[in-house]
Amino acid sequence: MLISEVMTANPQVAKPTDTVAEIAKRMNDIDTGAIPVVEDGQIKGIITDRDIVLRVVGEQRSFDTKVSEVMTTDVQTCQQDATIADVIFQMQDKQIRRILIVDDKQNLTGIVSLGDVAQEASARKAGAILEEISDAPANN
């Protein structure tokens, strides 16, 4: 199965000049823990709830701090035609929970979280179990 089938397509994005307060409110409004940071169509980073806790609250910075000052810039990406297995391997290898999905021109097309992948794996397992039950001989 391709990662494009389970990713969140066309995610909300932040600008490097947005404030932490604006992005924290947006995270709350859309119930997410991460928002890609994009400028002029180029991925610049990702701002996560963890970035806000550690680099803003933990360092007692103002919530008017610009996203560019606290975002994670070492962003992992994968192509939208990657398999779920490829993405799981990349997440394990890099010890990350989110990956940005890009097209062949490196344009952001989606985001996928460890939770998205786990949910799909769980649904597949449930489907396999149901199929096994359905194929089992009747107990008379």
C-alpha positions as semicolon CSV with decimal commas, in nm:
position;residue;x (nm);y (nm);z (nm)
1;M;0,000;0,000;0,000
2;L;0,128;0,346;-0,086
3;I;0,178;0,613;0,178
4;S;-0,034;0,852;-0,030
5;E;-0,334;0,634;0,058
6;V;-0,303;0,702;0,433
7;M;-0,142;1,047;0,449
8;T;-0,324;1,365;0,537
9;A;-0,331;1,538;0,199
10;N;-0,284;1,914;0,157
11;P;-0,205;1,983;0,522
12;Q;-0,233;2,325;0,681
13;V;0,099;2,508;0,660
14;A;0,270;2,782;0,857
15;K;0,495;3,060;0,735
16;P;0,833;3,118;0,903
17;T;0,709;3,464;1,007
18;D;0,398;3,333;1,187
19;T;0,411;3,360;1,564
20;V;0,410;3,064;1,798
21;A;0,081;3,194;1,945
22;E;-0,086;3,187;1,601
23;I;0,037;2,837;1,526
24;A;-0,046;2,698;1,870
25;K;-0,402;2,825;1,826
26;R;-0,422;2,672;1,479
27;M;-0,290;2,339;1,613
28;N;-0,564;2,347;1,875
29;D;-0,832;2,443;1,622
30;I;-0,749;2,162;1,380
31;D;-0,644;1,909;1,645
32;T;-0,291;1,842;1,525
33;G;0,051;1,832;1,686
34;A;0,255;1,940;1,384
35;I;0,235;2,188;1,100
36;P;0,480;2,205;0,808
37;V;0,652;2,540;0,757
38;V;0,656;2,648;0,392
39;E;0,782;2,964;0,221
40;D;0,754;3,032;-0,152
41;G;0,654;2,670;-0,209
42;Q;0,966;2,537;-0,036
43;I;0,958;2,331;0,284
44;K;1,157;2,518;0,548
45;G;1,078;2,304;0,850
46;I;0,807;2,172;1,075
47;I;0,671;2,319;1,397
48;T;0,552;2,066;1,652
49;D;0,385;2,082;1,988
50;R;0,712;1,948;2,129
51;D;0,907;2,238;1,971
52;I;0,670;2,480;2,142
53;V;0,701;2,311;2,481
54;L;1,079;2,275;2,476
55;R;1,192;2,585;2,285
56;V;0,929;2,836;2,389
57;V;0,780;2,737;2,723
58;G;1,093;2,557;2,846
59;E;1,316;2,851;2,755
60;Q;1,061;3,107;2,876
61;R;1,035;3,277;2,538
62;S;0,749;3,498;2,429
63;F;0,459;3,343;2,240
64;D;0,524;3,621;1,987
65;T;0,842;3,436;1,889
66;K;0,856;3,366;1,516
67;V;0,809;3,005;1,408
68;S;1,142;3,020;1,221
69;E;1,324;3,061;1,553
70;V;1,190;2,742;1,713
71;M;1,088;2,506;1,431
72;T;1,266;2,183;1,349
73;T;1,465;2,237;1,030
74;D;1,600;1,885;0,979
75;V;1,280;1,762;0,818
76;Q;1,239;1,411;0,686
77;T;1,047;1,369;0,362
78;C;0,949;1,081;0,140
79;Q;0,795;1,051;-0,202
80;Q;0,418;1,004;-0,226
81;D;0,471;0,676;-0,410
82;A;0,666;0,523;-0,119
83;T;0,515;0,222;0,051
84;I;0,396;0,219;0,410
85;A;0,680;-0,024;0,485
86;D;0,933;0,228;0,346
87;V;0,793;0,500;0,570
88;I;0,790;0,278;0,880
89;F;1,155;0,192;0,817
90;Q;1,244;0,561;0,776
91;M;1,058;0,652;1,096
92;Q;1,240;0,378;1,288
93;D;1,577;0,466;1,138
94;K;1,546;0,838;1,214
95;Q;1,344;0,790;1,537
96;I;1,074;1,031;1,427
97;R;0,695;1,036;1,447
98;R;0,606;1,243;1,140
99;I;0,722;1,259;0,780
100;L;0,631;1,513;0,515
101;I;0,519;1,366;0,184
102;V;0,640;1,531;-0,136
103;D;0,593;1,490;-0,510
104;D;0,876;1,448;-0,759
105;K;0,933;1,826;-0,759
106;Q;0,965;1,833;-0,377
107;N;0,630;2,010;-0,337
108;L;0,450;1,927;-0,014
109;T;0,155;1,698;-0,082
110;G;0,085;1,559;0,263
111;I;0,198;1,456;0,608
112;V;0,187;1,120;0,777
113;S;0,226;1,040;1,145
114;L;0,317;0,724;1,328
115;G;-0,047;0,716;1,442
116;D;-0,170;0,719;1,080
117;V;0,055;0,425;0,996
118;A;-0,039;0,234;1,312
119;Q;-0,409;0,288;1,247
120;E;-0,374;0,151;0,893
121;A;-0,176;-0,149;1,017
122;S;-0,442;-0,215;1,281
123;A;-0,721;-0,194;1,021
124;R;-0,533;-0,435;0,794
125;K;-0,485;-0,681;1,079
126;A;-0,854;-0,661;1,169
127;G;-0,943;-0,718;0,803
128;A;-0,717;-1,023;0,786
129;I;-0,873;-1,166;1,103
130;L;-1,225;-1,110;0,968
131;E;-1,129;-1,278;0,643
132;E;-0,985;-1,573;0,835
133;I;-1,304;-1,604;1,040
134;S;-1,520;-1,583;0,728
135;D;-1,316;-1,855;0,556
136;A;-1,324;-2,090;0,857
137;P;-1,550;-2,395;0,830
138;A;-1,883;-2,366;1,010
139;N;-1,899;-2,519;1,357
140;N;-2,214;-2,731;1,366
